[in-house]
PDB file of C-alpha atoms in Angstrom:
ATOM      1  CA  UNK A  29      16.299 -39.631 -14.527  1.00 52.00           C
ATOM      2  CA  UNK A  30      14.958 -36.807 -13.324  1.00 55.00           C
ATOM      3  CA  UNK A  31      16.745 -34.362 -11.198  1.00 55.00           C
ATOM      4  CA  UNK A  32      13.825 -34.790  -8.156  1.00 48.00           C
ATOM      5  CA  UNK A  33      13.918 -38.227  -8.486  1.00 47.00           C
ATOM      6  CA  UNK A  34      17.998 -38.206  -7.988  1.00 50.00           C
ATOM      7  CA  UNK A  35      18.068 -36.346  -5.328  1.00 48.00           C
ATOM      8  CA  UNK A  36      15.133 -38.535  -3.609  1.00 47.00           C
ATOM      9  CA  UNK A  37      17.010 -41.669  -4.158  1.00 46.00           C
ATOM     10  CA  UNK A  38      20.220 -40.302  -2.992  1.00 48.00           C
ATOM     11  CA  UNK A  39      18.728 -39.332   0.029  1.00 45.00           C
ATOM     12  CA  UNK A  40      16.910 -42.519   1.032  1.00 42.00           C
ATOM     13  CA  UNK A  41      20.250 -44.476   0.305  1.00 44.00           C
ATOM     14  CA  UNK A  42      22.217 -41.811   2.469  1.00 43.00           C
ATOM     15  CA  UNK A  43      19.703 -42.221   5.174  1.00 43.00           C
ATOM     16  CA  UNK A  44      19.533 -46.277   4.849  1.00 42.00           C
ATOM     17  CA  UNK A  45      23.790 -46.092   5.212  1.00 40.00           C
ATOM     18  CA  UNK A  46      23.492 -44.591   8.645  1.00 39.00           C
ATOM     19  CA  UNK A  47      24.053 -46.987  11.743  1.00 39.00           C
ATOM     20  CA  UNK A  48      21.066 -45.924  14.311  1.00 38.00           C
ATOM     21  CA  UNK A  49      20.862 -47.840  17.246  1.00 40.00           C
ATOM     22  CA  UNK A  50      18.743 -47.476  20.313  1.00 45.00           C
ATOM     23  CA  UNK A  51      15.375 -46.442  20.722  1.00 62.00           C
ATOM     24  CA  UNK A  52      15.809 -44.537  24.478  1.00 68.00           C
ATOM     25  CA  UNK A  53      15.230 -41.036  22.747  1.00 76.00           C
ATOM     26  CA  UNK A  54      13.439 -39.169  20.058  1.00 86.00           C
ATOM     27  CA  UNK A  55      10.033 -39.227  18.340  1.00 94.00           C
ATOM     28  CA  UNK A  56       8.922 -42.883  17.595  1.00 95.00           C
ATOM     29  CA  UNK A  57       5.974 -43.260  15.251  1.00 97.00           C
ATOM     30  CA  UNK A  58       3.877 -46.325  14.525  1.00 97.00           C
ATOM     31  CA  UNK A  59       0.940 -48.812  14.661  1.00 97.00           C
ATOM     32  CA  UNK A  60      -1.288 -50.771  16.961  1.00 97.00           C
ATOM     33  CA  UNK A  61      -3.252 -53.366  16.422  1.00 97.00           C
ATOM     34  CA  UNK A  62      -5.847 -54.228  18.832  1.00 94.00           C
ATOM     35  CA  UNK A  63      -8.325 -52.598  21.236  1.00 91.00           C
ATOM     36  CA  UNK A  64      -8.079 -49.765  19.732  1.00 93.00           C
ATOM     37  CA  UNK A  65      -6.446 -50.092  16.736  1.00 95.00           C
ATOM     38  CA  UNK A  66      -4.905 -46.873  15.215  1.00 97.00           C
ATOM     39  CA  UNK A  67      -1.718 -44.706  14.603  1.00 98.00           C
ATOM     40  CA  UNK A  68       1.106 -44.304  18.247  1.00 97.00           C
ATOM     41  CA  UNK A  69       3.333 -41.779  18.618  1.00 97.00           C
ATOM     42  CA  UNK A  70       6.683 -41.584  21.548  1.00 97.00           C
ATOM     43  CA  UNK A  71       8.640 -39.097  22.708  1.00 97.00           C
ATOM     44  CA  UNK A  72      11.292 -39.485  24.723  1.00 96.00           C
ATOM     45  CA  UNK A  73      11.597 -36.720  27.751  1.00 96.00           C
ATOM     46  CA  UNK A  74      14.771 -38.317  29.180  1.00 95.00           C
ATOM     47  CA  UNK A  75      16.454 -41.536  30.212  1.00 93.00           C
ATOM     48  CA  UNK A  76      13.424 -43.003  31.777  1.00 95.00           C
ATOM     49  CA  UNK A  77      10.432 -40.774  30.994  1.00 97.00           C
ATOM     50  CA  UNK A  78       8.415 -40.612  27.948  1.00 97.00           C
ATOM     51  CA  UNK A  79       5.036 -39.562  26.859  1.00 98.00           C
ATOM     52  CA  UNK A  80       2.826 -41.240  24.328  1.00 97.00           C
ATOM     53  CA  UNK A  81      -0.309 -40.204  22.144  1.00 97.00           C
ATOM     54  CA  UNK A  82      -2.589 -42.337  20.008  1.00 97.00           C
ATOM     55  CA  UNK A  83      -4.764 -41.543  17.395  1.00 97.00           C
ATOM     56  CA  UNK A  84      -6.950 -45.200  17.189  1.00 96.00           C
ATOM     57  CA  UNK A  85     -10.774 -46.944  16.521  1.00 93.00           C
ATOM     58  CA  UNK A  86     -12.243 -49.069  18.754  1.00 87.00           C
ATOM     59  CA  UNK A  87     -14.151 -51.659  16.756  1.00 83.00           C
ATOM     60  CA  UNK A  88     -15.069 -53.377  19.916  1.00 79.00           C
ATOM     61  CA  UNK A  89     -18.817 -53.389  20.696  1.00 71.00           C
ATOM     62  CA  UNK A  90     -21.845 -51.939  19.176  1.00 68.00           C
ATOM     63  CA  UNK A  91     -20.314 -48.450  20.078  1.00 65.00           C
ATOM     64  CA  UNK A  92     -17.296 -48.154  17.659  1.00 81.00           C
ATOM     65  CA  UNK A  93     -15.416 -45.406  18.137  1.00 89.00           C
ATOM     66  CA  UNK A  94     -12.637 -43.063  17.458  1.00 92.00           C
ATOM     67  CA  UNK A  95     -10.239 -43.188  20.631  1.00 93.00           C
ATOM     68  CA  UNK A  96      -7.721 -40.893  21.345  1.00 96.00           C
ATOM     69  CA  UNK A  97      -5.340 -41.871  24.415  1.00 97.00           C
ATOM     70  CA  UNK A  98      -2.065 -40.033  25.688  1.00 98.00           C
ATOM     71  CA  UNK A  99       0.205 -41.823  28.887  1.00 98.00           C
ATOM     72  CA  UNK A 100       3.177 -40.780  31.039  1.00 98.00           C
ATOM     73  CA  UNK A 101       5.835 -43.098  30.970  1.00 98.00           C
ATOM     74  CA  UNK A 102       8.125 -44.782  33.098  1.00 97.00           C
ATOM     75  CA  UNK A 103      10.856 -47.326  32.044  1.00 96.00           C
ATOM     76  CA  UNK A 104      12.780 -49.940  33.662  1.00 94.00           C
ATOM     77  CA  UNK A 105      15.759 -51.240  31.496  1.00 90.00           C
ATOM     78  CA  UNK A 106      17.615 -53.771  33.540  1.00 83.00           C
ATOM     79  CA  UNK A 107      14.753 -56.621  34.649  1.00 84.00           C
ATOM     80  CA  UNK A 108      15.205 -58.897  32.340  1.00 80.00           C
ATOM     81  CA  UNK A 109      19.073 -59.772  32.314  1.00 82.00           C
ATOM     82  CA  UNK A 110      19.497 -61.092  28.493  1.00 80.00           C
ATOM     83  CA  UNK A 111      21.354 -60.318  25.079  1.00 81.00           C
ATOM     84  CA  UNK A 112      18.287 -58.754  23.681  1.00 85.00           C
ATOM     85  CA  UNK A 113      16.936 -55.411  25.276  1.00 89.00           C
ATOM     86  CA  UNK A 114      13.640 -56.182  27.151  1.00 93.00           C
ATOM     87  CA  UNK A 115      12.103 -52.868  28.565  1.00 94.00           C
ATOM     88  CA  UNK A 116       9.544 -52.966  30.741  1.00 96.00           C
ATOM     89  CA  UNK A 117       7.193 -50.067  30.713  1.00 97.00           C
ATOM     90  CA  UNK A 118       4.403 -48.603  32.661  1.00 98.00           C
ATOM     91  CA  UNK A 119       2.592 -45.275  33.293  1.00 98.00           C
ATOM     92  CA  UNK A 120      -1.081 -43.717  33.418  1.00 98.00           C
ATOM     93  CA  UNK A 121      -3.010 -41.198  31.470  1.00 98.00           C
ATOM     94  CA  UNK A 122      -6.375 -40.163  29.691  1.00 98.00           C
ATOM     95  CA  UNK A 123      -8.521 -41.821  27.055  1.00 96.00           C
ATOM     96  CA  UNK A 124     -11.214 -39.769  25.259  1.00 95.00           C
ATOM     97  CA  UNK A 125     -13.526 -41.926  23.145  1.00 91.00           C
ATOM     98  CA  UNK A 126     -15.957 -40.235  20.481  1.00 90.00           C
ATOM     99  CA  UNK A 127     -18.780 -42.820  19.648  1.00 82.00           C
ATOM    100  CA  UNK A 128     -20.892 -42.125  16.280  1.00 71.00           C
ATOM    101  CA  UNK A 129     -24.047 -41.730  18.425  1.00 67.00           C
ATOM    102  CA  UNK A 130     -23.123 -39.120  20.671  1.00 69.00           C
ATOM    103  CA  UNK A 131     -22.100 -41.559  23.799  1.00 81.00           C
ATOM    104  CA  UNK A 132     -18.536 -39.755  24.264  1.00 89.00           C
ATOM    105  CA  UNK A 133     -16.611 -40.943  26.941  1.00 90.00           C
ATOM    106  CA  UNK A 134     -13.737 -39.557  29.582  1.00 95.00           C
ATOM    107  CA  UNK A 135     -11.275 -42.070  31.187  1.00 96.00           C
ATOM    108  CA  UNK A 136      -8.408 -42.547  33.031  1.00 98.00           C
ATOM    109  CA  UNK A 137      -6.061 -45.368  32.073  1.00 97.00           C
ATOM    110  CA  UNK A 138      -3.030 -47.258  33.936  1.00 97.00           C
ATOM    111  CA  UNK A 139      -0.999 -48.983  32.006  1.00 96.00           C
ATOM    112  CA  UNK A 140       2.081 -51.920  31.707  1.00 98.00           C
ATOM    113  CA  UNK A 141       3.322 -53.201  28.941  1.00 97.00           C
ATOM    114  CA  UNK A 142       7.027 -54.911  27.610  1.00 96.00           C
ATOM    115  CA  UNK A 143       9.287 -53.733  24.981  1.00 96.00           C
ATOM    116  CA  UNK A 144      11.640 -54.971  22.581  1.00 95.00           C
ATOM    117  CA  UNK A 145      13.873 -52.853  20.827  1.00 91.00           C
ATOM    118  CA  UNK A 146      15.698 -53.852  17.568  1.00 90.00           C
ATOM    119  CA  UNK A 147      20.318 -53.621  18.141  1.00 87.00           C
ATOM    120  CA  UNK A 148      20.376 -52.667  14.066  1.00 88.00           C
ATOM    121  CA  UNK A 149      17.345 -50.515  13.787  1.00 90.00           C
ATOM    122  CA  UNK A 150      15.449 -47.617  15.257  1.00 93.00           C
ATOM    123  CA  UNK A 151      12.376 -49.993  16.026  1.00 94.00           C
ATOM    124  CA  UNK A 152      10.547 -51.431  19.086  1.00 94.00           C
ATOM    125  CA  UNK A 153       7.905 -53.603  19.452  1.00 96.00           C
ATOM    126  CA  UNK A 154       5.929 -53.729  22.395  1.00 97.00           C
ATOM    127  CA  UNK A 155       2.645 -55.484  23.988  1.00 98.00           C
ATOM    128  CA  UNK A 156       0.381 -53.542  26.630  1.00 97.00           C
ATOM    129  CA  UNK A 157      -2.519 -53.773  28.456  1.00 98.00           C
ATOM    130  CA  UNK A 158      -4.242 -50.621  29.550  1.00 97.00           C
ATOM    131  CA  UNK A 159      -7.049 -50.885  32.677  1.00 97.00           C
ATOM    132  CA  UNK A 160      -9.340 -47.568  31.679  1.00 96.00           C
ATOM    133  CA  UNK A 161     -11.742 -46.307  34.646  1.00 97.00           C
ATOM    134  CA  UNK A 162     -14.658 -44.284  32.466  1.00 92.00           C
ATOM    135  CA  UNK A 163     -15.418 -41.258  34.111  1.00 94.00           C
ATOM    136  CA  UNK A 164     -17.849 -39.710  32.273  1.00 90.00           C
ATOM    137  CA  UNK A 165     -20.598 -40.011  31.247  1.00 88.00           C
ATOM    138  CA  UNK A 166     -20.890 -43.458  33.970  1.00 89.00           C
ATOM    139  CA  UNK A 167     -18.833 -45.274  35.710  1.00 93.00           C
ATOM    140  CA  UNK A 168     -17.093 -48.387  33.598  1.00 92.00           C
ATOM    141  CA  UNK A 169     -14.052 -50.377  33.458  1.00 94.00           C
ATOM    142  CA  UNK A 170     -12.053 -51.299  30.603  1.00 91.00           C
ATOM    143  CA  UNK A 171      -9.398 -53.056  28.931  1.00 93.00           C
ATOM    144  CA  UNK A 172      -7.197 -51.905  26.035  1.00 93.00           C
ATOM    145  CA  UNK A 173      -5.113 -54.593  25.013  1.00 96.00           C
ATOM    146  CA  UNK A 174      -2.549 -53.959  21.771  1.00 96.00           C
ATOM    147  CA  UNK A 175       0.545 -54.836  20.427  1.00 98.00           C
ATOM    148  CA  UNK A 176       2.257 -52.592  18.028  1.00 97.00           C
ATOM    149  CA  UNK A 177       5.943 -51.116  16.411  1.00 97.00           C
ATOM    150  CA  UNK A 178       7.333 -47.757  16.289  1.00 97.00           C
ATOM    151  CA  UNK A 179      10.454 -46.453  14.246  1.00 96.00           C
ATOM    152  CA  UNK A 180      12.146 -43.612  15.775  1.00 94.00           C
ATOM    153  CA  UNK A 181      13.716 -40.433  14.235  1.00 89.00           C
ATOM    154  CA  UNK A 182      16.598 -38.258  15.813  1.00 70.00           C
TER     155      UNK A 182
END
């Protein structure tokens, strides 16, 4: 074996051996699947605030598009009383949309959504739904609807 390949393997078991639990800080990265359906990343700013940015396409319509969307966070942990943690989430922010024929579109989105997150692992899952008021270049309202998972690094 080689010496890279040692030290690789010794370093994802090392990393796999380490109890992480909770998801209420760090950089999460992930996936969404939906409207749009892309790449989400999460960073936590404190207890209660984080900020998210996604890098997604829109396959809706006869515009696809690439659709890039960034929120402000806010989280409340304790509305669902339960053995699993429930978070429930909401915020607002910007979506920028770049369609393949020029139609590029400005628009601010609100946004709710619930999250689970995993007692043994550095995950969440979550489900949102995201209201977007186009701006530019008319007047149009929206839905972004996904569900998607994140692991998070510390």
């Amino acid at each position: 074996m080689s010496k890279k390949v040692f030290i690789i393997l010794s370093s994802l078991f090392i990393l796999c051996s380490i109890k992480i639990t909770g998801q209420e800080k760090g950089t999460g990265i992930g996936l969404i699947i939906g409207e749009p359906t892309g790449l989400i990343g999460k960073y936590w700013l404190n207890e209660i605030n984080a900020v998210d940015l996604a890098l997604a396409y829109s396959f809706v319509g006869k515009n696809s598009s690439v659709s890039i969307h960034s929120d402000y966070l806010y989280h409340k942990f304790d509305i669902f009383p339960s053995e699993e943690k429930f978070v429930l989430y909401y915020g607002f922010g910007v979506r920028i949309r770049f369609v393949n024929n020029d139609k590029n579109s400005l628009g601010a989105r609100g946004l709710a959504g619930l999250s689970w997150f995993n007692k043994e692992y550095p995950i969440d899952i979550f489900l949102e739904a995201a209201p977007v008021f186009t701006l530019l270049p008319s007047t149009a309202l929206n839905l972004d609807l996904s569900i998607g998972a994140r692991y998070f690094f510390r």
